[in-house]
mmCIF file of C-alpha atoms in Angstrom:
data_model
loop_
_atom_site.group_PDB
_atom_site.id
_atom_site.type_symbol
_atom_site.label_atom_id
_atom_site.label_comp_id
_atom_site.label_asym_id
_atom_site.label_seq_id
_atom_site.Cartn_x
_atom_site.Cartn_y
_atom_site.Cartn_z
ATOM 1 C CA MET A 1 96.567 -100.349 58.585
ATOM 2 C CA THR A 2 98.307 -100.955 55.254
ATOM 3 C CA LYS A 3 101.338 -99.020 54.649
ATOM 4 C CA ARG A 4 102.968 -98.101 51.355
ATOM 5 C CA ILE A 5 106.723 -98.973 51.619
ATOM 6 C CA LEU A 6 109.497 -98.029 49.479
ATOM 7 C CA ILE A 7 112.531 -99.971 50.048
ATOM 8 C CA LEU A 8 115.675 -98.476 48.567
ATOM 9 C CA ILE A 9 118.819 -100.702 48.001
ATOM 10 C CA GLY A 10 121.439 -98.294 48.412
ATOM 11 C CA HIS A 11 124.504 -100.231 47.315
ATOM 12 C CA PRO A 12 125.859 -99.037 43.917
ATOM 13 C CA GLY A 13 126.787 -102.752 42.886
ATOM 14 C CA GLU A 14 124.459 -105.148 41.436
ATOM 15 C CA THR A 15 124.609 -107.814 44.061
ATOM 16 C CA SER A 16 125.261 -107.254 47.899
ATOM 17 C CA PHE A 17 124.394 -108.439 51.479
ATOM 18 C CA THR A 18 122.587 -105.183 51.841
ATOM 19 C CA ALA A 19 120.376 -106.097 48.688
ATOM 20 C CA SER A 20 119.364 -109.402 50.682
ATOM 21 C CA LEU A 21 118.540 -107.349 53.593
ATOM 22 C CA ALA A 22 116.400 -105.298 51.591
ATOM 23 C CA GLN A 23 114.505 -108.349 50.083
ATOM 24 C CA ALA A 24 114.162 -109.814 53.451
ATOM 25 C CA TYR A 25 112.669 -106.675 54.792
ATOM 26 C CA ALA A 26 110.121 -106.537 51.848
ATOM 27 C CA GLU A 27 109.252 -110.413 52.429
ATOM 28 C CA GLY A 28 108.431 -109.332 56.009
ATOM 29 C CA ALA A 29 106.331 -106.307 54.958
ATOM 30 C CA ARG A 30 104.403 -108.254 52.427
ATOM 31 C CA THR A 31 103.411 -110.768 55.003
ATOM 32 C CA LYS A 32 101.531 -107.939 56.805
ATOM 33 C CA GLY A 33 99.844 -107.051 53.403
ATOM 34 C CA HIS A 34 101.543 -103.887 53.023
ATOM 35 C CA GLU A 35 102.362 -102.356 49.449
ATOM 36 C CA VAL A 36 105.887 -102.725 48.498
ATOM 37 C CA ARG A 37 108.170 -101.089 45.844
ATOM 38 C CA ILE A 38 111.758 -101.732 45.664
ATOM 39 C CA MET A 39 114.274 -99.695 43.877
ATOM 40 C CA ALA A 40 118.056 -100.334 43.458
ATOM 41 C CA LEU A 41 120.545 -97.680 43.366
ATOM 42 C CA ALA A 42 122.568 -99.962 40.929
ATOM 43 C CA ASP A 43 119.812 -99.797 38.322
ATOM 44 C CA MET A 44 119.626 -95.949 38.607
ATOM 45 C CA GLN A 45 121.747 -94.065 35.729
ATOM 46 C CA PHE A 46 122.305 -90.476 36.965
ATOM 47 C CA ASP A 47 124.910 -87.841 37.573
ATOM 48 C CA PRO A 48 125.354 -87.834 41.436
ATOM 49 C CA ASN A 49 127.220 -84.447 41.320
ATOM 50 C CA LEU A 50 124.611 -81.475 41.996
ATOM 51 C CA ALA A 51 127.354 -79.280 40.293
ATOM 52 C CA GLY A 52 125.368 -75.866 40.328
ATOM 53 C CA GLY A 53 124.149 -76.226 44.011
ATOM 54 C CA TYR A 54 120.657 -75.006 44.176
ATOM 55 C CA ASN A 55 121.598 -71.992 41.929
ATOM 56 C CA SER A 56 121.042 -73.990 38.830
ATOM 57 C CA ILE A 57 119.135 -77.057 39.084
ATOM 58 C CA GLN A 58 120.031 -79.590 36.650
ATOM 59 C CA ALA A 59 117.349 -81.475 34.677
ATOM 60 C CA LEU A 60 116.269 -84.849 36.658
ATOM 61 C CA GLU A 61 117.418 -88.048 34.899
ATOM 62 C CA PRO A 62 114.257 -90.560 34.384
ATOM 63 C CA GLY A 63 115.546 -92.657 37.609
ATOM 64 C CA LEU A 64 115.712 -89.500 39.804
ATOM 65 C CA VAL A 65 111.908 -88.765 38.461
ATOM 66 C CA THR A 66 110.816 -92.303 39.010
ATOM 67 C CA PHE A 67 112.568 -92.064 42.687
ATOM 68 C CA GLN A 68 110.878 -88.947 43.492
ATOM 69 C CA GLU A 69 107.368 -90.239 42.341
ATOM 70 C CA ALA A 70 108.239 -93.432 44.611
ATOM 71 C CA VAL A 71 108.936 -91.281 47.753
ATOM 72 C CA THR A 72 105.839 -89.149 47.299
ATOM 73 C CA TRP A 73 103.777 -92.454 46.863
ATOM 74 C CA CYS A 74 105.333 -94.058 50.066
ATOM 75 C CA ASN A 75 104.454 -93.387 53.785
ATOM 76 C CA HIS A 76 107.464 -95.381 54.962
ATOM 77 C CA LEU A 77 110.776 -95.366 53.392
ATOM 78 C CA ALA A 78 113.250 -98.359 54.176
ATOM 79 C CA ILE A 79 116.854 -97.872 52.947
ATOM 80 C CA ALA A 80 119.543 -100.691 53.054
ATOM 81 C CA HIS A 81 122.931 -99.517 52.399
ATOM 82 C CA PRO A 82 126.570 -100.623 53.592
ATOM 83 C CA LEU A 83 128.825 -98.571 55.623
ATOM 84 C CA TRP A 84 131.715 -97.150 53.829
ATOM 85 C CA TRP A 85 134.320 -94.778 55.560
ATOM 86 C CA GLY A 86 131.586 -94.186 58.320
ATOM 87 C CA MET A 87 128.867 -93.313 56.028
ATOM 88 C CA MET A 88 126.444 -94.338 52.967
ATOM 89 C CA PRO A 89 128.177 -94.822 49.632
ATOM 90 C CA ALA A 90 128.945 -91.727 47.641
ATOM 91 C CA LYS A 91 126.147 -92.471 44.739
ATOM 92 C CA LEU A 92 123.588 -92.815 47.559
ATOM 93 C CA LYS A 93 124.437 -89.342 49.048
ATOM 94 C CA GLY A 94 124.356 -88.316 45.325
ATOM 95 C CA LEU A 95 120.857 -89.571 45.126
ATOM 96 C CA PHE A 96 119.761 -87.252 47.990
ATOM 97 C CA ASP A 97 121.566 -84.398 46.622
ATOM 98 C CA ARG A 98 120.033 -84.627 43.265
ATOM 99 C CA ALA A 99 116.246 -85.911 44.284
ATOM 100 C CA PHE A 100 115.624 -84.007 47.513
ATOM 101 C CA LEU A 101 115.374 -80.580 46.060
ATOM 102 C CA PRO A 102 113.873 -77.451 47.458
ATOM 103 C CA GLY A 103 110.076 -77.436 46.332
ATOM 104 C CA PHE A 104 110.158 -81.404 46.548
ATOM 105 C CA ALA A 105 111.783 -82.389 49.958
ATOM 106 C CA PHE A 106 111.734 -79.013 51.553
ATOM 107 C CA LYS A 107 111.011 -75.186 51.034
ATOM 108 C CA TYR A 108 112.937 -72.272 52.116
ATOM 109 C CA LEU A 109 110.762 -69.756 54.046
ATOM 110 C CA GLU A 110 111.016 -65.999 54.203
ATOM 111 C CA THR A 111 109.520 -65.949 57.655
ATOM 112 C CA SER A 112 112.068 -68.495 59.334
ATOM 113 C CA PRO A 113 115.381 -69.888 59.262
ATOM 114 C CA PHE A 114 113.904 -73.406 59.179
ATOM 115 C CA PRO A 115 112.509 -74.788 56.149
ATOM 116 C CA ALA A 116 108.970 -75.990 55.578
ATOM 117 C CA GLN A 117 109.358 -80.154 55.652
ATOM 118 C CA LEU A 118 107.673 -81.110 52.463
ATOM 119 C CA LEU A 119 108.062 -84.931 53.109
ATOM 120 C CA LYS A 120 106.396 -84.950 56.545
ATOM 121 C CA GLY A 121 104.086 -87.792 57.591
ATOM 122 C CA ARG A 122 106.579 -90.328 56.426
ATOM 123 C CA SER A 123 108.639 -92.476 58.689
ATOM 124 C CA ALA A 124 112.079 -94.223 57.773
ATOM 125 C CA GLU A 125 114.085 -97.219 58.758
ATOM 126 C CA VAL A 126 117.706 -97.633 57.563
ATOM 127 C CA LEU A 127 119.494 -101.022 57.560
ATOM 128 C CA VAL A 128 123.112 -100.979 57.706
ATOM 129 C CA ALA A 129 125.715 -103.589 56.897
ATOM 130 C CA ALA A 130 129.062 -102.680 58.324
ATOM 131 C CA ASP A 131 132.289 -104.303 59.076
ATOM 132 C CA THR A 132 132.852 -102.173 62.223
ATOM 133 C CA PRO A 133 131.630 -103.707 65.478
ATOM 134 C CA VAL A 134 128.279 -101.843 66.557
ATOM 135 C CA TRP A 135 129.940 -100.935 69.832
ATOM 136 C CA TRP A 136 132.977 -99.344 68.359
ATOM 137 C CA LEU A 137 130.687 -97.582 65.561
ATOM 138 C CA TYR A 138 128.726 -95.797 68.346
ATOM 139 C CA LEU A 139 131.191 -95.310 71.236
ATOM 140 C CA VAL A 140 134.425 -94.443 69.336
ATOM 141 C CA TYR A 141 133.085 -93.011 66.036
ATOM 142 C CA ARG A 142 129.798 -91.751 67.442
ATOM 143 C CA ALA A 143 128.000 -92.950 64.270
ATOM 144 C CA GLY A 144 128.566 -89.523 62.472
ATOM 145 C CA GLY A 145 127.070 -90.933 59.101
ATOM 146 C CA TYR A 146 123.816 -92.121 60.956
ATOM 147 C CA ARG A 147 123.395 -88.605 62.581
ATOM 148 C CA ALA A 148 123.799 -86.850 59.276
ATOM 149 C CA LEU A 149 121.235 -89.015 57.605
ATOM 150 C CA LYS A 150 118.851 -89.126 60.252
ATOM 151 C CA ARG A 151 118.775 -85.165 61.244
ATOM 152 C CA GLN A 152 120.160 -83.565 58.159
ATOM 153 C CA ILE A 153 118.750 -85.268 55.458
ATOM 154 C CA LEU A 154 115.644 -87.339 56.241
ATOM 155 C CA GLY A 155 114.717 -85.414 59.238
ATOM 156 C CA PHE A 156 115.154 -82.025 57.583
ATOM 157 C CA CYS A 157 112.693 -83.179 54.963
ATOM 158 C CA GLY A 158 110.038 -84.560 57.572
ATOM 159 C CA PHE A 159 110.577 -88.049 58.090
ATOM 160 C CA SER A 160 109.981 -89.173 61.639
ATOM 161 C CA PRO A 161 110.706 -91.372 63.370
ATOM 162 C CA VAL A 162 113.871 -92.462 61.492
ATOM 163 C CA LYS A 163 115.410 -95.823 63.029
ATOM 164 C CA PHE A 164 118.668 -97.622 62.335
ATOM 165 C CA ARG A 165 119.437 -101.212 62.688
ATOM 166 C CA THR A 166 123.224 -102.084 62.166
ATOM 167 C CA PHE A 167 124.165 -105.703 61.022
ATOM 168 C CA ALA A 168 127.747 -106.105 61.902
ATOM 169 C CA PRO A 169 130.593 -107.163 61.677
ATOM 170 C CA VAL A 170 129.862 -108.622 58.156
ATOM 171 C CA ARG A 171 133.296 -109.420 57.243
ATOM 172 C CA GLY A 172 134.027 -112.684 58.302
ATOM 173 C CA SER A 173 130.518 -113.518 59.543
ATOM 174 C CA SER A 174 129.293 -117.200 59.274
ATOM 175 C CA LEU A 175 126.766 -118.031 56.960
ATOM 176 C CA GLU A 176 124.557 -118.954 60.018
ATOM 177 C CA LYS A 177 125.032 -115.298 61.325
ATOM 178 C CA ARG A 178 124.180 -113.760 58.043
ATOM 179 C CA GLN A 179 120.883 -115.898 58.045
ATOM 180 C CA SER A 180 119.756 -114.664 61.513
ATOM 181 C CA TRP A 181 120.481 -111.072 60.059
ATOM 182 C CA LEU A 182 118.094 -111.954 57.199
ATOM 183 C CA ASP A 183 115.474 -113.380 59.543
ATOM 184 C CA GLU A 184 115.898 -110.062 61.768
ATOM 185 C CA ALA A 185 115.501 -107.998 58.597
ATOM 186 C CA ARG A 186 112.458 -109.961 57.632
ATOM 187 C CA LYS A 187 110.764 -109.308 61.137
ATOM 188 C CA LEU A 188 111.606 -105.673 60.981
ATOM 189 C CA GLY A 189 109.604 -105.462 57.783
ATOM 190 C CA ALA A 190 106.776 -107.300 59.501
ATOM 191 C CA LYS A 191 106.742 -104.885 62.239
ATOM 192 C CA ASN A 192 105.510 -101.985 59.929
#
């Protein structure tokens, strides 16, 4: 079955290892005949601050509208981002704050404390580049940023399953190690 895959490069800079992971994932997905769209957070110009909360929704900048359209189009979302201070970069969190709004990503219900998940029927995979060793990230830090993204953002809106793959530690890694990670990202993209 052909999938429609949106790949989001969630690094706010123009070049990064996470962008390379995203490109490798795209290459793998294309080998299986999937339709692939790539969006880069660095190319999107928007105010990441949802200043009024949900009480006064800000007008969406063109990049946010395009992102919402791409999320609506896809049935699988792949996000590649670095791990900064245990979680995603602030601009990426701002993208979710601004774009995953009531009426688009979820809807509050009068009859239930739980919202309707308006993005149901989509899966997600998150590729994370980190300097923290994977075992330390899970055993000591308990991967809090991962849990928030999985359960309180993507899962809250209906994405299921949500899978994570951590590539770490990036700092000090050899060229050969990074190439093996890119090969792995390519295989992950081909698994869809």
